[in-house]
Tab-separated table of C-alpha atoms in Angstrom:
chain	number	residue	atom	x	y	z
A	23	MET	CA	-0.188	0.056	0.110
A	24	THR	CA	1.248	3.502	-0.865
A	25	SER	CA	1.281	5.991	1.682
A	26	HIS	CA	-2.060	7.627	0.065
A	27	GLN	CA	-3.862	4.173	0.605
A	28	ILE	CA	-3.433	4.014	3.971
A	29	ASN	CA	-6.270	5.309	5.896
A	30	PRO	CA	-5.054	7.184	9.062
A	31	PHE	CA	-8.456	7.025	10.567
A	32	HIS	CA	-8.032	3.067	10.238
A	33	VAL	CA	-4.737	3.418	11.960
A	34	ALA	CA	-5.803	5.665	14.875
A	35	GLN	CA	-8.932	3.168	15.610
A	36	ARG	CA	-6.361	0.278	15.562
A	37	GLN	CA	-4.154	2.206	17.749
A	38	PHE	CA	-7.127	2.546	20.049
A	39	ASP	CA	-8.424	-0.685	20.266
A	40	GLN	CA	-4.973	-2.274	21.296
A	41	ALA	CA	-4.922	-0.119	24.125
A	42	ALA	CA	-8.762	-0.566	25.100
A	43	GLU	CA	-7.902	-4.099	24.776
A	44	MET	CA	-5.253	-4.363	27.262
A	45	LEU	CA	-7.154	-1.972	29.544
A	46	HIS	CA	-10.211	-3.978	29.461
A	47	LEU	CA	-12.117	-1.308	28.609
A	48	PRO	CA	-16.071	-1.890	28.784
A	49	ASP	CA	-17.708	-2.090	25.459
A	50	ASP	CA	-19.868	0.988	26.025
A	51	ILE	CA	-16.609	3.183	26.741
A	52	ARG	CA	-15.114	1.741	23.528
A	53	ALA	CA	-17.942	2.409	21.431
A	54	ILE	CA	-17.805	6.184	22.745
A	55	LEU	CA	-14.407	6.630	22.183
A	56	ARG	CA	-13.655	4.922	18.906
A	57	VAL	CA	-15.555	7.347	16.881
A	58	PRO	CA	-15.653	11.383	16.739
A	59	GLN	CA	-18.396	12.958	18.678
A	60	ARG	CA	-19.061	15.747	16.090
A	61	GLU	CA	-18.340	16.265	12.418
A	62	LEU	CA	-18.969	19.410	10.450
A	63	THR	CA	-18.579	19.647	6.743
A	64	VAL	CA	-18.672	22.768	5.054
A	65	ASN	CA	-18.704	23.749	1.186
A	66	PHE	CA	-17.962	27.513	1.028
A	67	PRO	CA	-17.418	29.896	-1.770
A	68	VAL	CA	-14.438	32.246	-2.290
A	69	GLN	CA	-13.980	35.358	-4.410
A	70	MET	CA	-10.845	34.685	-6.484
A	71	ASP	CA	-8.476	37.732	-7.559
A	72	ASP	CA	-9.826	37.330	-11.420
A	73	GLY	CA	-13.608	37.806	-10.013
A	74	SER	CA	-14.679	34.129	-10.385
A	75	THR	CA	-15.769	32.081	-7.659
A	76	ARG	CA	-14.440	28.943	-6.322
A	77	VAL	CA	-16.136	26.623	-3.674
A	78	PHE	CA	-13.694	25.046	-1.020
A	79	THR	CA	-14.588	21.996	1.043
A	80	GLY	CA	-13.783	22.080	4.762
A	81	TYR	CA	-14.194	20.026	7.992
A	82	ARG	CA	-14.003	20.482	11.596
A	83	VAL	CA	-14.156	17.358	13.727
A	84	GLN	CA	-14.623	17.213	17.550
A	85	HIS	CA	-13.644	13.914	18.851
A	86	ASN	CA	-14.407	13.790	22.688
A	87	LEU	CA	-15.489	16.731	24.840
A	88	SER	CA	-15.325	14.840	28.165
A	89	ARG	CA	-12.097	16.549	29.631
A	90	GLY	CA	-12.942	20.186	28.381
A	91	PRO	CA	-13.158	22.151	25.637
A	92	VAL	CA	-11.727	20.672	22.198
A	93	LYS	CA	-8.330	21.611	20.775
A	94	GLY	CA	-6.889	21.104	17.447
A	95	GLY	CA	-5.272	22.629	14.469
A	96	ILE	CA	-6.429	23.789	10.873
A	97	ARG	CA	-4.380	22.161	8.321
A	98	TYR	CA	-4.664	23.641	4.627
A	99	HIS	CA	-3.375	20.854	2.305
A	100	PRO	CA	-4.680	19.406	-0.974
A	101	SER	CA	-4.873	15.902	0.280
A	102	VAL	CA	-7.163	16.781	3.263
A	103	ASP	CA	-10.044	14.389	3.661
A	104	ILE	CA	-12.748	13.554	6.579
A	105	ASP	CA	-10.629	10.405	7.533
A	106	GLU	CA	-7.207	12.264	7.729
A	107	VAL	CA	-9.278	14.929	10.119
A	108	ARG	CA	-11.040	12.473	11.993
A	109	ALA	CA	-7.577	10.563	12.593
A	110	LEU	CA	-5.918	13.958	13.362
A	111	ALA	CA	-8.895	14.831	16.286
A	112	MET	CA	-8.565	11.407	17.795
A	113	TRP	CA	-4.712	11.544	17.972
A	114	MET	CA	-5.418	15.212	19.670
A	115	THR	CA	-7.663	13.773	22.406
A	116	TRP	CA	-5.082	11.304	23.801
A	117	LYS	CA	-2.173	13.811	23.300
A	118	CYS	CA	-4.086	16.097	25.823
A	119	ALA	CA	-4.869	13.657	28.307
A	120	LEU	CA	-1.282	12.329	28.092
A	121	VAL	CA	0.213	15.439	29.057
A	122	ASN	CA	-2.871	16.083	31.414
A	123	ILE	CA	-4.260	19.570	30.252
A	124	PRO	CA	-7.747	20.041	30.531
A	125	TYR	CA	-8.992	19.676	26.531
A	126	GLY	CA	-10.457	17.166	24.094
A	127	GLY	CA	-9.474	16.607	20.929
A	128	ALA	CA	-10.513	18.505	17.451
A	129	LYS	CA	-8.895	19.087	14.198
A	130	GLY	CA	-10.088	21.146	11.095
A	131	GLY	CA	-9.000	21.160	7.507
A	132	VAL	CA	-9.518	22.750	4.144
A	133	ILE	CA	-8.830	20.927	1.044
A	134	VAL	CA	-6.770	23.547	-0.842
A	135	ASP	CA	-3.014	24.221	-1.617
A	136	PRO	CA	-2.478	27.576	0.001
A	137	LYS	CA	0.576	27.911	-2.427
A	138	GLN	CA	-1.583	28.248	-5.424
A	139	LEU	CA	-3.480	31.318	-3.650
A	140	SER	CA	-2.557	34.837	-3.460
A	141	LEU	CA	-2.256	36.516	0.247
A	142	GLY	CA	-5.962	38.098	-0.515
A	143	GLU	CA	-7.291	34.809	-1.572
A	144	LEU	CA	-6.007	33.206	1.594
A	145	GLU	CA	-7.632	35.644	3.736
A	146	ARG	CA	-10.764	35.583	1.959
A	147	LEU	CA	-10.826	31.801	2.476
A	148	THR	CA	-9.821	31.783	5.794
A	149	ARG	CA	-12.333	34.302	6.817
A	150	ARG	CA	-15.064	32.549	5.136
A	151	PHE	CA	-14.123	29.128	6.470
A	152	ALA	CA	-13.952	30.699	10.112
A	153	THR	CA	-17.544	31.915	9.670
A	154	GLU	CA	-18.637	28.704	8.342
A	155	ILE	CA	-17.336	26.579	11.384
A	156	SER	CA	-17.875	29.513	14.016
A	157	ILE	CA	-20.908	27.742	15.315
A	158	LEU	CA	-18.458	25.311	16.956
A	159	LEU	CA	-15.809	27.789	17.985
A	160	GLY	CA	-15.333	29.551	21.205
A	161	PRO	CA	-13.140	29.780	24.014
A	162	GLU	CA	-15.081	27.350	26.385
A	163	LYS	CA	-16.198	25.004	23.278
A	164	ASP	CA	-13.369	24.763	20.474
A	165	ILE	CA	-10.342	26.492	20.286
A	166	PRO	CA	-7.948	26.163	16.969
A	167	ALA	CA	-4.564	26.273	16.278
A	168	PRO	CA	-2.062	26.191	13.461
A	169	ASP	CA	-1.101	23.109	11.608
A	170	VAL	CA	0.337	22.319	8.169
A	171	GLY	CA	-0.282	25.174	5.550
A	172	THR	CA	-1.509	27.567	8.194
A	173	ASN	CA	0.324	29.892	10.432
A	174	ALA	CA	0.270	32.882	12.982
A	175	GLN	CA	-1.150	35.148	10.173
A	176	THR	CA	-3.803	32.518	9.646
A	177	MET	CA	-4.838	32.242	13.170
A	178	ALA	CA	-5.135	36.257	13.429
A	179	TRP	CA	-7.533	36.231	10.597
A	180	ILE	CA	-9.744	33.721	12.322
A	181	MET	CA	-9.379	35.490	15.672
A	182	ASP	CA	-10.347	38.961	14.024
A	183	THR	CA	-13.648	37.097	12.013
A	184	ILE	CA	-14.942	35.647	15.209
A	185	SER	CA	-14.376	38.643	17.145
A	186	MET	CA	-16.252	40.926	14.436
A	187	HIS	CA	-19.113	38.447	14.859
A	188	ARG	CA	-19.137	38.983	18.673
A	189	GLY	CA	-18.919	42.657	18.538
A	190	TYR	CA	-15.421	42.427	20.854
A	191	THR	CA	-12.113	41.070	20.864
A	192	VAL	CA	-11.822	37.524	21.511
A	193	PRO	CA	-8.179	36.416	22.060
A	194	ALA	CA	-8.649	32.988	23.718
A	195	VAL	CA	-10.933	31.548	20.440
A	196	ILE	CA	-7.531	30.614	18.620
A	197	THR	CA	-3.972	29.944	19.920
A	198	GLY	CA	-0.812	30.107	17.655
A	199	LYS	CA	-1.499	34.056	17.239
A	200	PRO	CA	1.065	36.836	16.506
A	201	VAL	CA	2.185	38.033	20.033
A	202	ASN	CA	1.236	41.376	19.074
A	203	VAL	CA	-2.667	40.386	19.052
A	204	GLY	CA	-2.379	38.021	22.197
A	205	GLY	CA	-0.260	35.358	21.155
A	206	SER	CA	2.264	33.622	23.756
A	207	LEU	CA	6.012	33.839	23.816
A	208	GLY	CA	7.699	30.434	22.792
A	209	ARG	CA	4.528	29.140	20.863
A	210	VAL	CA	6.203	29.213	17.532
A	211	GLU	CA	9.089	27.039	18.752
A	212	ALA	CA	6.974	24.811	21.294
A	213	THR	CA	6.293	21.741	19.247
A	214	GLY	CA	10.309	21.738	18.089
A	215	ARG	CA	11.037	22.464	21.512
A	216	GLY	CA	9.267	19.376	22.713
A	217	VAL	CA	10.919	17.008	20.132
A	218	MET	CA	14.286	18.338	21.303
A	219	LEU	CA	13.284	17.817	24.895
A	220	MET	CA	12.484	13.982	23.874
A	221	VAL	CA	15.589	13.601	22.005
A	222	ARG	CA	17.362	14.755	25.012
A	223	GLU	CA	15.476	12.706	27.637
A	224	MET	CA	15.919	9.377	25.424
A	225	ALA	CA	19.588	10.297	24.826
A	226	ARG	CA	20.067	10.412	28.871
A	227	LYS	CA	18.004	7.127	29.420
A	228	LEU	CA	20.188	5.186	26.627
A	229	GLY	CA	23.468	6.647	27.797
A	230	TRP	CA	24.281	8.397	24.796
A	231	PRO	CA	26.382	11.903	24.710
A	232	LEU	CA	24.642	14.492	22.930
A	233	SER	CA	27.689	15.840	21.126
A	234	ASP	CA	27.978	12.448	19.321
A	235	LEU	CA	24.306	11.916	18.139
A	236	ARG	CA	23.674	12.180	14.320
A	237	ILE	CA	20.221	13.058	13.588
A	238	VAL	CA	18.108	13.315	10.358
A	239	VAL	CA	15.023	15.593	10.198
A	240	GLN	CA	12.321	14.840	7.751
A	241	GLY	CA	10.588	18.353	7.594
A	242	PHE	CA	12.225	21.720	7.863
A	243	GLY	CA	9.180	23.610	8.688
A	244	ASN	CA	7.705	25.099	12.105
A	245	VAL	CA	8.581	21.750	13.860
A	246	GLY	CA	11.366	20.176	11.821
A	247	GLY	CA	13.234	23.213	11.432
A	248	THR	CA	12.929	24.584	15.199
A	249	ALA	CA	14.177	20.807	16.478
A	250	ALA	CA	16.802	20.880	14.026
A	251	TYR	CA	18.034	24.013	15.253
A	252	LEU	CA	17.772	23.449	18.915
A	253	LEU	CA	19.442	20.178	18.553
A	254	HIS	CA	22.075	21.773	16.779
A	255	GLN	CA	22.543	24.266	19.399
A	256	LEU	CA	22.796	21.358	22.057
A	257	GLY	CA	25.992	20.031	20.128
A	258	CYS	CA	24.249	17.339	18.266
A	259	LYS	CA	25.310	16.885	14.450
A	260	VAL	CA	22.252	17.116	11.748
A	261	ILE	CA	23.632	15.462	8.764
A	262	GLY	CA	20.238	15.199	6.674
A	263	VAL	CA	17.125	17.564	6.423
A	264	SER	CA	14.414	17.206	4.072
A	265	ASP	CA	11.215	19.791	2.914
A	266	ALA	CA	8.907	19.828	-0.054
A	267	SER	CA	11.994	20.648	-2.243
A	268	GLY	CA	13.984	17.895	-1.520
A	269	GLY	CA	16.555	16.654	1.041
A	270	TYR	CA	20.043	17.904	1.811
A	271	TYR	CA	22.880	15.669	3.418
A	272	CYS	CA	25.864	16.279	4.860
A	273	ALA	CA	28.316	13.558	6.608
A	274	HIS	CA	30.113	16.368	8.765
A	275	GLY	CA	26.849	18.066	9.976
A	276	LEU	CA	24.941	20.710	8.382
A	277	ASP	CA	25.190	24.593	9.342
A	278	ILE	CA	21.527	24.531	10.318
A	279	PRO	CA	21.261	28.165	11.301
A	280	ALA	CA	22.317	29.061	7.718
A	281	MET	CA	19.859	26.829	6.175
A	282	ARG	CA	16.987	28.306	8.573
A	283	GLN	CA	18.051	31.836	7.239
A	284	TYR	CA	17.475	30.565	3.641
A	285	ALA	CA	14.364	28.987	4.156
A	286	ASP	CA	13.274	32.104	6.079
A	287	ARG	CA	14.304	34.195	2.783
A	288	HIS	CA	12.388	31.864	0.242
A	289	PRO	CA	9.064	32.962	-0.661
A	290	TYR	CA	7.486	29.522	0.543
A	291	HIS	CA	10.146	29.010	3.324
A	292	LEU	CA	11.806	26.252	1.153
A	293	LEU	CA	15.132	24.975	1.144
A	294	GLU	CA	14.887	24.718	-2.601
A	295	GLY	CA	18.045	25.690	-4.414
A	296	TYR	CA	20.283	25.723	-1.194
A	297	ARG	CA	23.789	24.902	-1.790
A	298	ALA	CA	27.001	25.022	0.477
A	299	PRO	CA	30.220	23.043	0.323
A	300	GLY	CA	30.024	19.605	1.304
A	301	VAL	CA	26.143	19.366	1.118
A	302	GLU	CA	24.717	16.622	-1.231
A	303	PRO	CA	20.950	16.396	-2.545
A	304	ILE	CA	19.285	13.443	-1.620
A	305	GLY	CA	15.908	12.108	-2.381
A	306	GLY	CA	13.187	12.099	0.226
A	307	ASN	CA	13.156	8.266	0.894
A	308	GLU	CA	16.775	8.133	0.880
A	309	LEU	CA	17.102	10.258	3.515
A	310	LEU	CA	14.563	8.215	5.744
A	311	GLU	CA	16.834	5.679	5.274
A	312	LEU	CA	20.240	7.269	6.104
A	313	ALA	CA	22.379	5.516	8.808
A	314	CYS	CA	21.984	7.953	11.936
A	315	ASP	CA	21.115	7.725	15.650
A	316	VAL	CA	17.795	9.633	15.888
A	317	LEU	CA	15.454	9.872	12.953
A	318	ILE	CA	12.880	12.892	13.241
A	319	PRO	CA	9.845	12.248	11.034
A	320	ALA	CA	8.302	15.935	11.319
A	321	ALA	CA	6.465	16.166	7.924
A	322	LEU	CA	3.115	14.374	7.145
A	323	GLU	CA	1.663	10.942	8.219
A	324	ASN	CA	2.407	7.684	6.792
A	325	GLN	CA	6.079	8.059	6.189
A	326	LEU	CA	7.380	4.933	7.790
A	327	THR	CA	5.463	1.718	6.544
A	328	GLY	CA	5.801	-1.702	6.008
A	329	ALA	CA	6.872	-1.032	2.877
A	330	ASN	CA	10.198	0.741	4.314
A	331	ALA	CA	10.678	-0.024	7.888
A	332	ASP	CA	12.933	-2.861	6.865
A	333	ARG	CA	15.579	-0.201	5.528
A	334	ILE	CA	15.230	2.344	8.353
A	335	ARG	CA	18.734	2.512	9.754
A	336	ALA	CA	18.010	5.072	12.596
A	337	LYS	CA	18.633	3.536	16.317
A	338	LEU	CA	15.878	5.818	17.437
A	339	ILE	CA	12.884	7.842	16.249
A	340	VAL	CA	11.098	10.752	17.724
A	341	GLU	CA	8.174	11.501	15.924
A	342	GLY	CA	7.699	15.080	15.189
A	343	ALA	CA	4.499	14.595	12.737
A	344	ASN	CA	1.322	13.293	13.669
A	345	GLY	CA	1.017	9.580	12.581
A	346	PRO	CA	4.186	9.324	10.739
A	347	THR	CA	4.555	5.609	11.320
A	348	THR	CA	1.919	2.780	10.575
A	349	PRO	CA	1.101	0.185	12.592
A	350	GLU	CA	2.933	-2.266	10.306
A	351	ALA	CA	6.063	-0.285	10.472
A	352	ASP	CA	5.541	-0.036	14.241
A	353	ALA	CA	5.555	-4.017	14.311
A	354	ILE	CA	8.895	-4.014	12.168
A	355	LEU	CA	10.618	-1.374	14.086
A	356	GLY	CA	9.846	-2.780	17.631
A	357	GLU	CA	10.946	-6.294	16.649
A	358	ARG	CA	14.183	-4.693	15.000
A	359	GLY	CA	14.481	-3.254	18.700
A	360	ILE	CA	14.450	0.325	17.431
A	361	PRO	CA	12.372	2.656	20.257
A	362	ILE	CA	9.832	5.247	18.913
A	363	VAL	CA	8.956	8.163	21.131
A	364	PRO	CA	5.492	8.415	19.862
A	365	ASP	CA	3.676	11.513	18.266
A	366	ILE	CA	1.163	11.964	21.119
A	367	LEU	CA	3.954	12.385	23.556
A	368	ALA	CA	6.941	13.977	21.398
A	369	ASN	CA	5.106	16.669	19.533
A	370	ALA	CA	2.756	17.717	22.274
A	371	GLY	CA	5.129	20.909	23.160
A	372	GLY	CA	2.782	22.998	20.755
A	373	VAL	CA	-0.630	21.899	22.337
A	374	ILE	CA	1.038	22.408	25.808
A	375	VAL	CA	1.984	26.007	24.998
A	376	SER	CA	-1.197	26.274	23.016
A	377	TYR	CA	-2.883	25.466	26.434
A	378	PHE	CA	-0.602	28.302	28.336
A	379	GLU	CA	-1.527	30.990	25.532
A	380	TRP	CA	-5.258	30.175	25.870
A	381	VAL	CA	-4.982	30.629	29.922
A	382	GLN	CA	-3.035	33.701	29.158
A	383	GLY	CA	-5.865	35.170	26.761
A	384	LEU	CA	-8.751	34.366	29.590
A	385	GLN	CA	-7.101	36.194	32.118
A	386	GLU	CA	-5.551	38.685	29.997
A	387	PHE	CA	-2.177	38.330	32.178
A	388	PHE	CA	1.007	37.252	29.814
A	389	TRP	CA	4.024	35.321	31.161
A	390	ASP	CA	7.486	35.855	29.815
A	391	GLU	CA	9.412	33.476	27.666
A	392	GLN	CA	11.505	31.609	30.308
A	393	ASP	CA	8.700	30.860	32.537
A	394	ILE	CA	6.729	29.504	29.620
A	395	ASN	CA	9.779	27.269	28.168
A	396	GLU	CA	10.346	26.343	32.136
A	397	LYS	CA	6.916	25.040	32.641
A	398	LEU	CA	6.635	23.410	28.963
A	399	GLU	CA	9.768	21.133	29.922
A	400	ARG	CA	8.341	20.335	33.484
A	401	ILE	CA	4.913	19.100	31.623
A	402	ILE	CA	6.449	17.146	28.785
A	403	VAL	CA	9.515	15.818	30.598
A	404	GLY	CA	7.127	14.639	33.510
A	405	ALA	CA	4.798	12.990	30.676
A	406	PHE	CA	7.957	11.040	29.279
A	407	GLN	CA	9.123	9.790	32.755
A	408	GLN	CA	5.463	8.530	33.486
A	409	VAL	CA	5.218	6.883	29.694
A	410	ASN	CA	8.755	5.493	30.199
A	411	ALA	CA	8.101	4.414	33.792
A	412	MET	CA	5.087	2.755	32.499
A	413	ALA	CA	6.794	1.088	29.358
A	414	GLU	CA	9.605	-0.538	31.597
A	415	GLN	CA	6.881	-1.930	34.116
A	416	HIS	CA	5.177	-3.759	31.507
A	417	HIS	CA	7.747	-4.364	28.963
A	418	ILE	CA	5.568	-2.683	26.276
A	419	PRO	CA	6.418	-0.114	23.747
A	420	LEU	CA	6.556	3.729	24.649
A	421	ARG	CA	3.483	4.107	22.096
A	422	LEU	CA	1.431	1.618	23.595
A	423	ALA	CA	2.333	2.808	27.207
A	424	ALA	CA	1.555	6.529	26.169
A	425	TYR	CA	-1.976	5.157	24.667
A	426	LEU	CA	-2.716	3.241	27.973
A	427	LEU	CA	-1.966	6.221	29.930
A	428	ALA	CA	-4.045	8.511	27.736
A	429	VAL	CA	-7.076	6.242	26.982
A	430	GLN	CA	-7.501	5.454	30.530
A	431	ARG	CA	-7.970	9.350	31.602
A	432	VAL	CA	-10.412	9.875	28.964
A	433	ALA	CA	-12.308	6.605	29.801
A	434	ASP	CA	-12.276	7.692	33.352
A	435	ALA	CA	-13.601	11.283	32.551
A	436	ASN	CA	-16.500	9.602	30.244
A	437	THR	CA	-17.228	6.954	33.097
A	438	THR	CA	-17.562	9.535	35.915
A	439	ARG	CA	-19.471	12.043	33.694
A	440	GLY	CA	-22.057	9.118	32.599
A	441	VAL	CA	-23.995	9.266	29.605
A	442	TYR	CA	-26.680	12.074	29.213
A	443	PRO	CA	-29.526	11.894	29.784
């Protein structure tokens, strides 16, 4: 099966079923948690710059509301479909429960290639989509955030749109905003920082000196680029990175700060055309199969599959993206003794600092960046220690341990609240 044929929602359900089985969850709780609670599909018109009108399709899915308002990104990508959004919403429920913040999981998306639209078209699309899904949104109901293909500017437009409807500014309706309109310091780097902290904690656990680590990062956007930069700062050697424009390899280590500056100057923030002495171009699939200590898939789901898991030569995988490893690949990598820090733990930094941003927005009281980074580290490292202890106690992989902790918390909340009416 190619990555396009693997249904991410079926993957998410299989991961849940495995945890539910081990936890001996009652059938009624399984039935509730196995499917999203609410799904909204919208088809909405947008006026294009040439005067024509195009109709776009978008989604907002809320998986589970038992632990609080729902939280989850909005993705703009040509391959968005309802099952991908369902899977991402479900993963968000487990992620929030695992790091113990009071949210359920949601996700949204629009089927669009944002690179094909002008800034004006993107703004009109965003404001219309926000209006269509506004019946679900609110600081006490559903708080979106950025994801693939969206950024702080997108979030500012959504916040402004909802605020215009309400007649007053509602900063806490969305997170990942620019700091000058109520965003949080440290939010942009938060997901990548969490990935870096998980690499650091695993290196400590395995007795690996950071200065010896050779690291490969797939994806050089907000998550991959930040993780690569922070690991480079720690003294690790990042030997390979890739983005939509291709892969870049240097055995002696890439100059990550220079590459980030280069990508920042590119109109689509890509490394396209990057050249430097000793840097070789490399295909995306070859990049994943490079010999390295740590592989960080930080792009899209279904990158490590049954088809390529045998050829992965990393000693450790830390998942920056959501759902980059299929269950088939999980089984193969597990048999080969390659540990995986799962997405619902490794990339939870983003939602942790989104939670801080939401709290700051509700209180209109803001914290400094050092405070935020310290709180982030305390929460994500604490969650890692719980997952690691569970994995060692039961001799199970880290992903299953993370799922047992997360699913139990959500199941307990559902049981405690009961079924209405």
